């Protein structure tokens, strides 16, 4: 079968209108609500509902559903977004709603990221706690990220004699609705954190509302919240048959006439079957660059996106496509975790944008042409959801309409075989399908990643134990006596473990740490378990010479990514900070520096490598006994081995002294990744000891920080007795 035959058509999607406009809602002229939007508003207004899950499709107006009550009443909301770009995008959208609704009293919208908080505190001469109190008090709608939310409830911004509830009691009383957007991007540790925070709010305050917006529902979260007594309501338009997938233009017209709203246009989707190798997508894109250029020629006014898994690949291809398309007046943009803020904002207006997962988490691109890689069913559906959401765009006051919507999915050949070939193919070349059927086939046949179900009972309650102890703090003990008992009971129920037992384990880690370090303070394992995303022991400060914007030259990136993909030159911390302060002074604009406080090393980024370089971690002692202990432990003496690297000895001097929360498995990385179905960017690395240093493939794998805790919950599947797999307690 020829590759061009793996093409299917996805029917357009229409969303059911609401039967009537809810009480007290005056919509802008020409607007109407969808069924799921009014159902969400009703659930927010229903005193018998605590938690709402809206799983409407991408592009179906979940944001309006979330903020509608705040726009029409004095119902205050906090919106929590996994990326700062998404929060920025939402801020623009909410300001647009405020303008269109022509509100007499306009709600104040405040956006707060870690960097903005740092700059605000510095400019106002405030401590971070005071800055948070001031900013949150100035908002009817607060947009922030779940990280700040997590640390605010964990007392991270407080000083020694502050009562633990100093910030959160004020926020709990002030805000009525907590909105979690794009929640499917989070893993078990973040879900556990949110459950803990919700239980704290529920057991210390009056009733609050929680709203989760995600096209992909999270069963783990729903089940655990129900278990702890939250009254949950799911709003699922697919299950309620509130979407239509018309076959003909006449049916589309009929639905339009009945007030159904088009959510997605018809899409032509072609599967490109590739060898599952590192550079397969990059090679295909270069070899087929004429196809991309041809699309712009054939359909003038087109806008396109290429979404890939690797930052380094995006960086290399951005240069390639700029060279190719610039002479024809086409602008190429870039949007990755290493792109500066200005570059990311510019990319939204480019003719062709290349990016990584920073694009697929919710930012609303107006495109009619998409090429994408994916690593699992979730990212496939998410990335495809970027296309077909808009009929066109405005440029210089002129409306430009899209004529066609085309996508190319760059997928491993075995996926194409599973979908189109074999004994019972689920898709037919040139077939026409509706979205829900197609999404189900992708979920069934694409790689399923591990959901780390074991994390909750093994590690989730470490946060509960710490929060529970905070409620017993001398300054608030009396006030929260009943709350503390209720919170403890709820956490023990949800995580299925006694907090007393968790406390005992935590004390054992502390004792081991004291013996290893000779220090009388600290507990690195418990710290990682109680954190939101884990610590970043391998993070480095980067001064990016390839970045044009002065403020954005200062970045962070992890050491493994640097070793694989970047050409760098080592700097001292003093040189780096001096350069940062001089730049800030020269441009008259503060540059946040808090993120550099705990960096392992500092470097100048010169360029991106054409080929990934191999490297591995090494351990000075024997790994055999460490791997045989089957537990998370704190290790020192870890270094990097990378031949022909002239600067690595400088890094190793620091790295070998680092106390790293680690989990070691006696199996090579590729095998561990495959057998445990680890997510694509799961941080697990090859490591050798002095006895396996010369092995062609490192025989051991190591994970650090939160990844070590996640690995610990799965490692039993490697633990065998007499060749049989058995489950360790």
XYZ file of C-alpha atoms in Angstrom:
729
model
C 0.000 0.000 0.000
C 1.328 3.430 -0.916
C 1.907 5.849 1.965
C -0.426 8.427 0.462
C -3.297 5.935 0.912
C -3.330 6.267 4.707
C -5.615 9.278 4.492
C -8.957 9.626 6.230
C -11.538 12.395 6.570
C -12.835 13.534 9.948
C -16.339 14.938 9.853
C -17.072 18.401 11.231
C -18.347 18.684 14.819
C -21.395 20.686 15.952
C -22.268 21.409 19.577
C -25.838 21.338 20.879
C -27.360 24.720 21.831
C -28.861 25.329 25.276
C -32.639 25.091 25.390
C -32.812 28.481 27.138
C -30.566 31.236 28.481
C -30.056 30.790 32.252
C -31.602 33.228 34.713
C -29.643 36.449 35.213
C -27.447 35.991 32.104
C -27.558 38.736 29.479
C -25.483 37.610 26.508
C -23.821 39.910 23.935
C -25.823 40.391 20.712
C -25.725 37.367 18.441
C -24.356 35.045 21.161
C -25.959 31.847 22.398
C -24.794 29.228 24.877
C -24.088 25.557 24.265
C -25.782 22.795 26.277
C -22.583 22.079 28.247
C -22.118 25.771 29.134
C -25.544 26.090 30.748
C -25.158 22.661 32.398
C -21.870 23.907 33.949
C -23.509 27.130 35.147
C -26.401 25.154 36.680
C -23.928 22.872 38.485
C -21.986 25.904 39.809
C -25.272 27.321 41.129
C -26.443 23.969 42.580
C -25.729 23.845 46.359
C -25.662 20.009 46.223
C -22.659 19.890 43.855
C -19.063 20.433 45.049
C -16.961 19.319 42.073
C -17.752 19.657 38.375
C -15.949 17.917 35.524
C -16.576 19.471 32.098
C -15.225 17.198 29.352
C -16.472 19.144 26.325
C -14.272 18.894 23.214
C -11.313 21.180 22.648
C -12.583 24.475 21.198
C -16.143 24.159 22.527
C -16.017 27.166 24.891
C -15.179 25.566 28.253
C -13.586 28.842 29.423
C -16.805 30.817 29.007
C -18.640 28.077 30.920
C -16.113 28.449 33.767
C -16.225 32.250 34.113
C -19.858 32.974 33.215
C -21.076 33.158 36.841
C -18.189 35.509 37.711
C -19.077 37.750 34.749
C -22.744 38.097 35.742
C -22.581 38.007 39.594
C -20.084 38.678 42.392
C -18.867 35.058 42.375
C -15.048 35.220 42.641
C -12.855 32.732 40.793
C -9.280 31.440 40.775
C -8.140 29.907 37.458
C -5.175 27.500 37.645
C -3.280 26.892 34.399
C -0.408 24.422 33.852
C 1.642 26.876 31.748
C 2.145 30.638 31.979
C 1.403 30.933 28.222
C -2.016 29.431 28.762
C -2.717 31.796 31.682
C -1.693 34.716 29.435
C -3.952 33.417 26.655
C -6.866 33.103 29.113
C -6.298 36.611 30.440
C -6.746 38.002 26.907
C -9.879 35.876 26.422
C -11.451 36.952 29.738
C -10.747 40.655 29.033
C -12.487 40.115 25.674
C -15.516 38.593 27.477
C -15.610 41.565 29.897
C -15.634 43.989 26.947
C -18.268 42.054 24.950
C -20.589 41.610 27.951
C -20.442 45.428 28.477
C -20.399 44.995 32.255
C -21.206 48.026 34.417
C -18.870 46.788 37.156
C -15.882 45.138 35.540
C -14.222 42.310 37.481
C -10.504 42.931 38.065
C -8.326 40.263 36.471
C -4.888 39.605 37.991
C -2.371 37.134 36.559
C 0.306 35.826 38.899
C 3.252 33.622 37.910
C 6.309 32.891 40.042
C 8.396 35.402 38.090
C 5.740 38.123 38.177
C 5.321 37.584 41.920
C 9.080 37.961 42.423
C 9.245 41.208 40.401
C 6.132 42.658 42.070
C 7.507 41.866 45.565
C 10.875 43.413 44.645
C 9.375 46.576 43.131
C 7.000 47.114 46.055
C 9.629 46.208 48.665
C 7.414 43.417 50.014
C 7.983 39.877 51.244
C 6.398 37.298 48.920
C 3.611 36.520 51.431
C 2.619 40.202 51.592
C 2.841 40.456 47.786
C 0.499 37.453 47.401
C -1.941 38.910 49.939
C -1.938 42.270 48.109
C -2.326 40.844 44.594
C -5.039 38.344 45.516
C -6.940 41.086 47.324
C -6.947 43.149 44.119
C -8.726 40.535 42.002
C -12.177 39.158 41.333
C -10.542 36.760 38.871
C -7.067 35.484 39.773
C -5.136 33.552 37.108
C -2.156 31.602 38.372
C -0.587 28.142 38.186
C -1.147 25.054 40.348
C 2.482 25.291 41.570
C 1.897 28.611 43.384
C -1.449 27.279 44.618
C 0.276 24.170 46.033
C 3.066 26.048 47.812
C 0.686 28.661 49.181
C -1.217 25.909 51.056
C 2.062 24.301 52.159
C 3.252 27.508 53.862
C 6.218 28.017 51.511
C 5.916 31.827 51.475
C 5.675 32.256 55.238
C 8.312 33.187 57.789
C 9.057 31.420 61.042
C 6.351 32.647 63.435
C 3.553 33.055 60.866
C 0.501 30.886 61.445
C 0.223 28.227 58.667
C -3.199 29.515 57.548
C -2.057 33.132 57.173
C -2.480 33.105 53.381
C -4.777 30.224 52.586
C -7.543 31.066 55.046
C -7.868 34.485 53.395
C -7.941 32.996 49.877
C -10.450 30.304 50.885
C -12.810 32.907 52.335
C -12.383 35.356 49.446
C -12.759 33.082 46.390
C -15.810 30.930 45.624
C -14.688 28.876 42.635
C -11.412 27.068 41.922
C -10.919 26.240 38.215
C -8.349 23.660 37.078
C -7.733 23.844 33.327
C -6.125 21.245 31.004
C -5.851 18.953 33.999
C -5.025 15.879 31.887
C -1.395 17.085 31.535
C -0.696 16.252 35.187
C 0.568 12.980 36.636
C -0.210 11.230 39.940
C 1.960 13.503 42.195
C 0.173 16.657 41.012
C -3.240 14.976 41.221
C -2.417 13.850 44.789
C -1.427 17.442 45.641
C -4.709 18.841 44.333
C -6.715 16.195 46.233
C -4.852 17.129 49.441
C -5.485 20.849 48.926
C -9.178 20.264 48.156
C -9.536 18.146 51.309
C -7.846 20.900 53.335
C -10.252 23.530 51.936
C -13.284 21.237 52.450
C -12.407 20.459 56.066
C -11.383 23.946 57.209
C -13.811 26.226 55.383
C -17.331 26.708 54.180
C -18.418 25.055 50.962
C -16.410 25.877 47.860
C -16.795 24.880 44.207
C -14.143 23.122 42.141
C -14.319 22.916 38.355
C -12.067 20.718 36.207
C -11.885 21.488 32.490
C -10.364 18.790 30.320
C -11.415 17.018 27.143
C -9.880 13.879 28.704
C -11.565 12.938 32.004
C -9.341 11.621 34.806
C -10.952 8.575 36.374
C -8.397 8.327 39.215
C -9.273 11.830 40.372
C -13.066 11.430 40.063
C -13.107 8.123 41.982
C -10.890 9.403 44.789
C -12.883 12.609 45.250
C -16.138 10.647 45.451
C -14.499 8.382 48.026
C -13.728 11.375 50.237
C -17.289 12.663 50.227
C -17.161 15.291 47.465
C -20.412 15.495 45.507
C -19.302 15.285 41.883
C -21.100 16.137 38.663
C -19.773 15.141 35.235
C -20.802 17.175 32.215
C -19.980 14.971 29.249
C -21.536 16.136 25.957
C -20.351 13.005 24.095
C -22.164 10.635 26.471
C -25.255 12.851 26.373
C -25.263 12.886 22.529
C -24.810 16.656 22.482
C -22.480 16.569 19.459
C -23.461 15.985 15.845
C -21.123 14.925 13.037
C -22.914 15.833 9.790
C -22.127 14.021 6.528
C -23.246 16.645 4.021
C -23.235 20.390 3.500
C -27.055 20.340 3.652
C -26.920 18.742 7.131
C -24.411 21.405 8.235
C -26.793 24.156 7.051
C -29.695 22.489 8.852
C -27.740 22.318 12.151
C -26.686 25.972 11.755
C -30.328 26.890 11.287
C -31.227 25.056 14.518
C -28.605 27.015 16.485
C -25.974 24.278 16.704
C -22.472 25.786 16.827
C -19.594 24.474 14.753
C -16.749 23.433 17.060
C -14.449 21.849 14.483
C -14.292 21.879 10.702
C -13.893 18.873 8.400
C -10.276 17.700 8.438
C -8.266 15.658 5.973
C -5.833 13.582 8.072
C -2.954 11.681 6.504
C -0.871 9.195 8.493
C 2.831 9.215 7.599
C 4.383 5.873 8.492
C 7.949 6.302 9.837
C 10.646 4.075 11.281
C 10.615 4.565 15.067
C 13.990 6.331 15.242
C 15.269 9.605 16.727
C 15.540 11.680 13.560
C 12.802 10.083 11.426
C 10.393 13.054 11.694
C 13.124 15.636 11.147
C 14.361 13.794 8.047
C 10.821 13.461 6.645
C 10.103 17.163 7.205
C 13.288 18.217 5.396
C 12.680 15.797 2.523
C 9.054 16.934 2.190
C 9.595 20.659 2.699
C 8.231 21.244 -0.825
C 4.893 19.789 0.363
C 4.781 22.426 3.132
C 5.773 25.271 0.811
C 3.300 23.931 -1.766
C 0.468 24.207 0.756
C 1.138 27.942 1.224
C 1.230 28.410 -2.571
C -1.919 26.392 -3.215
C -3.887 27.997 -0.364
C -2.673 31.596 0.049
C -3.351 33.023 3.520
C -2.797 29.651 5.181
C -1.388 29.350 8.699
C 0.387 26.194 9.814
C 1.909 24.494 12.859
C 4.445 21.705 13.253
C 4.353 20.117 16.739
C 7.283 17.842 17.650
C 8.534 16.053 20.761
C 12.093 17.442 20.960
C 13.147 21.060 21.599
C 16.478 20.534 19.789
C 14.669 19.213 16.673
C 12.350 22.246 16.690
C 15.336 24.613 17.016
C 17.154 23.000 14.058
C 14.030 22.889 11.862
C 13.072 26.492 12.677
C 16.368 27.640 11.088
C 15.793 25.303 8.121
C 12.242 26.568 7.421
C 13.152 30.222 7.968
C 15.776 29.881 5.268
C 13.301 28.121 2.969
C 10.216 30.333 3.475
C 11.582 33.801 4.305
C 12.415 34.643 0.647
C 8.716 34.074 -0.146
C 7.541 36.538 2.527
C 6.440 33.812 4.962
C 7.199 34.241 8.681
C 8.354 31.219 10.710
C 7.936 31.274 14.521
C 9.119 29.041 17.368
C 7.373 28.041 20.591
C 9.190 25.672 22.994
C 10.175 25.509 26.650
C 13.443 27.253 25.725
C 11.854 29.998 23.612
C 11.798 33.437 25.218
C 8.489 35.065 26.191
C 8.693 37.526 23.287
C 9.482 34.765 20.769
C 6.474 32.760 22.013
C 4.140 35.755 21.671
C 5.441 36.485 18.146
C 4.955 32.841 17.161
C 1.168 33.199 17.553
C 1.151 35.539 14.544
C 3.587 33.593 12.315
C 2.581 31.865 9.067
C 4.232 28.656 10.260
C 4.984 27.946 13.927
C 7.188 25.091 15.106
C 6.848 24.000 18.707
C 6.702 21.300 21.355
C 4.119 20.558 24.043
C 4.007 24.289 24.948
C 1.749 24.614 21.872
C -0.531 21.695 22.572
C -1.491 22.739 26.099
C -4.404 24.952 25.260
C -3.010 28.038 23.507
C -5.480 28.932 20.772
C -3.744 28.977 17.373
C -5.666 29.933 14.256
C -4.320 27.387 11.745
C -5.569 25.296 8.832
C -2.482 23.142 8.326
C -0.897 20.859 10.953
C 1.957 18.353 11.060
C 2.492 16.591 14.365
C 4.340 13.859 16.217
C 2.902 12.230 19.334
C 4.087 9.675 21.854
C 0.793 8.293 23.123
C -2.955 8.503 22.511
C -3.413 11.528 24.787
C -0.872 13.714 22.985
C -2.184 12.535 19.569
C -5.751 13.652 20.351
C -4.585 16.835 22.082
C -2.355 17.926 19.187
C -4.895 17.110 16.482
C -7.350 19.237 18.507
C -5.330 22.371 17.618
C -6.690 22.186 14.038
C -10.082 23.145 12.625
C -11.148 25.431 15.474
C -11.357 28.645 13.418
C -12.768 29.578 9.995
C -9.968 32.091 9.467
C -8.274 35.091 11.060
C -7.997 38.863 10.855
C -4.988 40.647 9.418
C -4.731 44.439 9.143
C -8.490 44.705 9.658
C -9.182 42.265 6.834
C -10.831 38.848 7.338
C -8.958 35.957 5.734
C -10.974 32.736 5.407
C -9.431 29.249 5.457
C -10.456 27.089 2.496
C -9.331 23.685 3.748
C -7.997 21.914 6.870
C -5.212 19.389 6.417
C -3.214 17.388 8.998
C -0.267 15.008 8.729
C 0.354 12.643 11.676
C 3.976 11.458 11.837
C 3.608 8.062 13.515
C 5.703 4.900 13.990
C 5.045 2.324 11.259
C 3.636 -0.264 13.704
C 0.796 2.162 14.595
C -0.148 2.520 10.931
C -0.083 -1.277 10.589
C -2.333 -1.651 13.641
C -4.822 0.936 12.399
C -4.969 0.170 8.647
C -3.443 -3.272 8.021
C -3.320 -6.654 9.759
C -6.167 -9.093 10.359
C -8.742 -6.673 11.707
C -7.898 -3.059 10.738
C -10.018 -0.477 12.570
C -9.642 2.271 9.950
C -10.013 2.146 6.194
C -7.866 4.223 3.876
C -9.983 7.108 2.494
C -12.621 6.337 5.176
C -14.831 9.051 6.695
C -15.221 9.033 10.488
C -16.704 11.036 13.314
C -14.428 12.391 16.040
C -15.613 10.268 18.963
C -15.241 6.967 17.037
C -11.806 8.031 15.776
C -10.586 9.154 19.221
C -11.676 5.809 20.688
C -9.681 3.928 18.032
C -6.587 6.006 18.809
C -7.016 5.350 22.555
C -7.430 1.607 21.965
C -4.590 1.163 19.485
C -1.944 3.741 20.376
C 0.576 3.321 23.157
C -1.053 3.578 26.563
C 1.123 5.171 29.182
C 1.299 4.232 32.831
C -0.997 6.147 35.183
C 1.077 5.364 38.336
C -2.004 4.291 40.284
C 0.253 2.967 43.084
C 1.605 6.465 43.810
C -1.388 7.618 45.860
C -1.181 5.180 48.758
C 2.615 4.952 48.656
C 3.536 8.653 48.413
C 0.424 10.880 48.172
C -0.199 10.833 51.921
C 3.218 12.373 52.739
C 1.668 15.742 51.844
C -1.439 14.871 53.901
C 0.706 14.076 56.936
C 2.551 17.406 56.682
C -0.656 19.415 56.214
C -2.267 17.581 59.111
C 0.664 18.480 61.369
C 0.412 22.130 60.264
C -3.202 22.193 61.474
C -1.820 21.263 64.892
C 0.503 24.311 64.918
C 0.301 26.227 68.228
C -1.058 29.380 66.529
C -4.116 27.641 65.026
C -4.479 24.327 66.910
C -7.552 25.357 68.880
C -9.271 26.932 65.887
C -8.897 23.859 63.673
C -9.156 21.049 66.212
C -12.241 19.456 64.635
C -10.948 20.211 61.132
C -7.655 18.411 61.804
C -9.430 15.173 62.788
C -11.815 15.378 59.812
C -8.928 16.118 57.417
C -6.901 13.177 58.753
C -9.843 10.773 58.383
C -10.563 11.964 54.827
C -6.910 11.620 53.731
C -6.578 8.145 55.245
C -9.702 7.100 53.372
C -8.587 8.545 50.006
C -4.990 7.326 50.151
C -5.810 4.105 51.991
C -3.017 4.420 54.563
C -2.683 5.574 58.175
C -0.983 8.971 58.562
C 0.697 7.605 61.691
C 2.393 4.995 59.499
C 3.414 7.710 56.998
C 4.893 9.752 59.854
C 6.913 6.707 60.956
C 8.294 6.223 57.436
C 9.158 9.929 57.234
C 11.094 9.734 60.527
C 13.039 6.716 59.182
C 14.052 8.700 56.042
C 15.111 11.597 58.248
C 17.286 9.334 60.398
C 18.941 7.765 57.318
C 19.608 11.255 55.939
C 21.197 12.407 59.191
C 23.500 9.382 59.175
C 24.491 9.947 55.544
C 24.948 13.722 55.700
C 26.045 14.315 59.261
C 23.420 17.119 59.356
C 20.734 17.375 62.000
C 18.182 18.973 59.650
C 16.477 18.052 56.412
C 14.647 15.112 54.873
C 15.162 15.108 51.078
C 12.844 12.141 50.361
C 9.942 13.651 52.308
C 10.629 17.068 50.695
C 10.297 15.564 47.216
C 7.150 13.656 48.185
C 5.576 16.838 49.587
C 6.510 19.016 46.586
C 4.345 19.707 43.522
C 6.707 18.705 40.712
C 9.702 17.483 42.739
C 13.025 19.255 43.133
C 15.233 19.992 40.119
C 18.694 18.857 41.277
C 20.068 18.809 37.705
C 18.779 22.215 36.596
C 21.329 24.631 35.155
C 21.268 28.366 34.459
C 21.603 29.129 30.744
C 22.752 32.383 29.126
C 21.348 31.877 25.626
C 23.509 33.481 22.925
C 20.996 32.373 20.254
C 18.208 34.480 21.853
C 17.633 37.985 20.444
C 15.567 39.398 23.320
C 17.845 40.609 26.152
C 15.480 39.699 29.035
C 14.825 36.228 27.621
C 18.525 35.322 27.332
C 18.464 34.047 30.950
C 16.853 30.599 31.176
C 17.015 27.260 32.961
C 17.418 23.825 31.377
C 18.187 20.399 32.783
C 21.668 18.862 32.540
C 20.588 15.698 30.613
C 19.052 17.860 27.843
C 22.200 20.003 27.744
C 24.486 16.952 27.465
C 22.420 15.504 24.603
C 21.595 18.566 22.524
C 23.512 21.769 23.300
C 26.925 23.229 22.504
C 27.830 25.174 25.620
C 30.594 26.974 27.469
C 30.754 26.863 31.284
C 30.404 30.137 33.264
C 30.734 30.803 36.976
C 27.629 31.720 38.975
C 29.193 35.146 39.614
C 29.674 35.798 35.879
C 26.108 34.697 35.155
C 24.516 36.839 37.897
C 26.698 39.839 37.022
C 25.567 39.578 33.408
C 21.915 39.311 34.524
C 22.097 42.387 36.776
C 23.984 44.428 34.132
C 21.389 43.509 31.484
C 18.509 44.446 33.819
C 20.162 47.804 34.555
C 20.908 48.502 30.889
C 17.351 47.877 29.695
C 15.735 49.348 32.822
C 13.645 46.231 33.431
C 13.942 43.723 36.309
C 14.835 40.118 35.402
C 13.552 37.493 37.882
C 16.492 35.688 39.451
C 14.922 33.389 42.069
C 14.856 30.422 39.644
C 18.676 30.475 39.485
C 19.241 30.205 43.261
C 19.693 26.425 43.326
C 21.167 25.728 39.883
C 23.805 23.014 39.636
C 25.897 24.996 37.117
C 25.831 27.979 34.740
C 26.546 27.966 31.016
C 26.460 29.934 27.794
C 24.371 28.258 25.105
C 26.225 28.644 21.808
C 24.192 26.455 19.442
C 22.094 23.296 19.060
C 23.788 20.076 17.976
C 22.942 18.411 14.685
C 23.190 14.959 16.299
C 22.314 13.876 19.848
C 25.435 13.023 21.851
C 25.594 9.912 23.989
C 26.443 10.074 27.668
C 25.638 8.253 30.889
C 25.754 8.729 34.626
C 28.398 6.818 36.567
C 28.593 5.806 40.218
C 31.865 5.511 42.109
C 30.784 2.501 44.180
C 28.854 -0.713 43.440
C 25.273 -0.366 42.189
C 24.413 -4.008 42.735
C 23.465 -3.674 46.416
C 21.684 -0.352 45.795
C 19.507 -1.855 43.038
C 18.840 -4.941 45.216
C 17.415 -2.787 48.010
C 14.352 -1.921 45.833
C 13.823 1.445 47.500
C 14.130 5.200 47.087
C 17.373 6.387 48.677
C 19.637 9.416 48.798
C 22.894 8.906 46.864
C 26.076 10.953 46.509
C 29.041 10.244 44.258
C 27.151 10.372 40.944
C 28.996 11.832 37.940
C 28.567 12.129 34.175
C 30.671 10.240 31.631
C 30.735 11.719 28.137
C 33.760 11.176 25.899
C 35.334 14.243 24.248
C 33.545 16.606 26.622
C 36.126 19.155 27.739
C 33.913 20.873 30.351
C 32.279 17.956 32.151
C 34.964 17.636 34.869
C 33.930 21.093 36.147
C 30.314 19.922 36.479
C 31.333 16.591 38.030
C 33.166 18.366 40.867
C 29.790 19.775 41.950
C 27.595 16.867 40.910
C 29.433 14.208 42.923
C 28.762 16.185 46.125
C 25.034 16.527 45.394
C 22.739 14.424 47.584
C 20.262 13.054 45.033
C 16.962 11.339 45.851
C 17.300 8.310 43.558
C 15.867 4.986 42.459
C 18.133 2.489 40.700
C 16.950 -0.499 38.621
C 19.189 -3.285 37.366
C 17.865 -3.019 33.786
C 18.829 -0.811 30.799
C 16.762 2.332 30.144
C 15.133 1.112 26.890
C 13.824 -2.021 28.599
C 12.505 -0.098 31.626
C 10.762 2.485 29.414
C 9.100 -0.179 27.328
C 8.071 -2.618 30.091
C 6.755 0.053 32.434
C 5.057 2.076 29.621
C 6.674 5.287 30.860
C 5.582 8.665 29.452
C 7.755 10.099 26.674
C 9.548 12.729 28.772
C 9.834 10.606 31.908
C 13.223 11.458 33.435
C 15.085 8.136 33.567
C 18.752 7.800 32.572
C 21.478 5.201 31.929
C 24.021 4.641 34.728
C 27.073 2.392 35.142
C 29.251 1.618 38.120
C 32.980 0.816 38.178
C 32.202 -2.819 37.230
C 30.063 -1.989 34.179
C 31.776 1.199 33.037
C 32.923 -0.333 29.730
C 29.641 -2.061 28.842
C 28.310 -0.839 25.480
C 24.885 -0.252 27.051
C 24.660 0.890 30.665
C 23.116 -2.074 32.551
C 21.374 0.090 35.174
C 18.757 2.867 35.059
C 18.393 5.748 37.513
C 15.617 8.247 38.189
C 15.855 11.279 40.488
C 13.514 13.300 42.701
C 9.805 12.821 41.958
C 10.587 10.475 39.055
C 12.354 8.223 41.577
C 9.173 8.093 43.684
C 7.074 7.282 40.609
C 9.495 4.532 39.565
C 9.319 3.088 43.076
C 5.574 2.479 42.633
C 6.187 0.304 39.543
C 9.470 -1.438 40.293
C 7.749 -4.543 41.715
C 7.096 -5.682 38.132
C 10.862 -6.252 37.765
C 11.236 -7.968 41.124
C 11.305 -11.690 40.441
C 11.906 -14.879 42.374
C 13.014 -17.941 40.472
C 12.111 -16.272 37.213
C 8.506 -15.612 38.347
C 7.265 -12.044 38.647
C 5.815 -11.319 42.065
C 4.431 -8.251 43.710
C 6.426 -6.681 46.495
C 4.531 -5.223 49.413
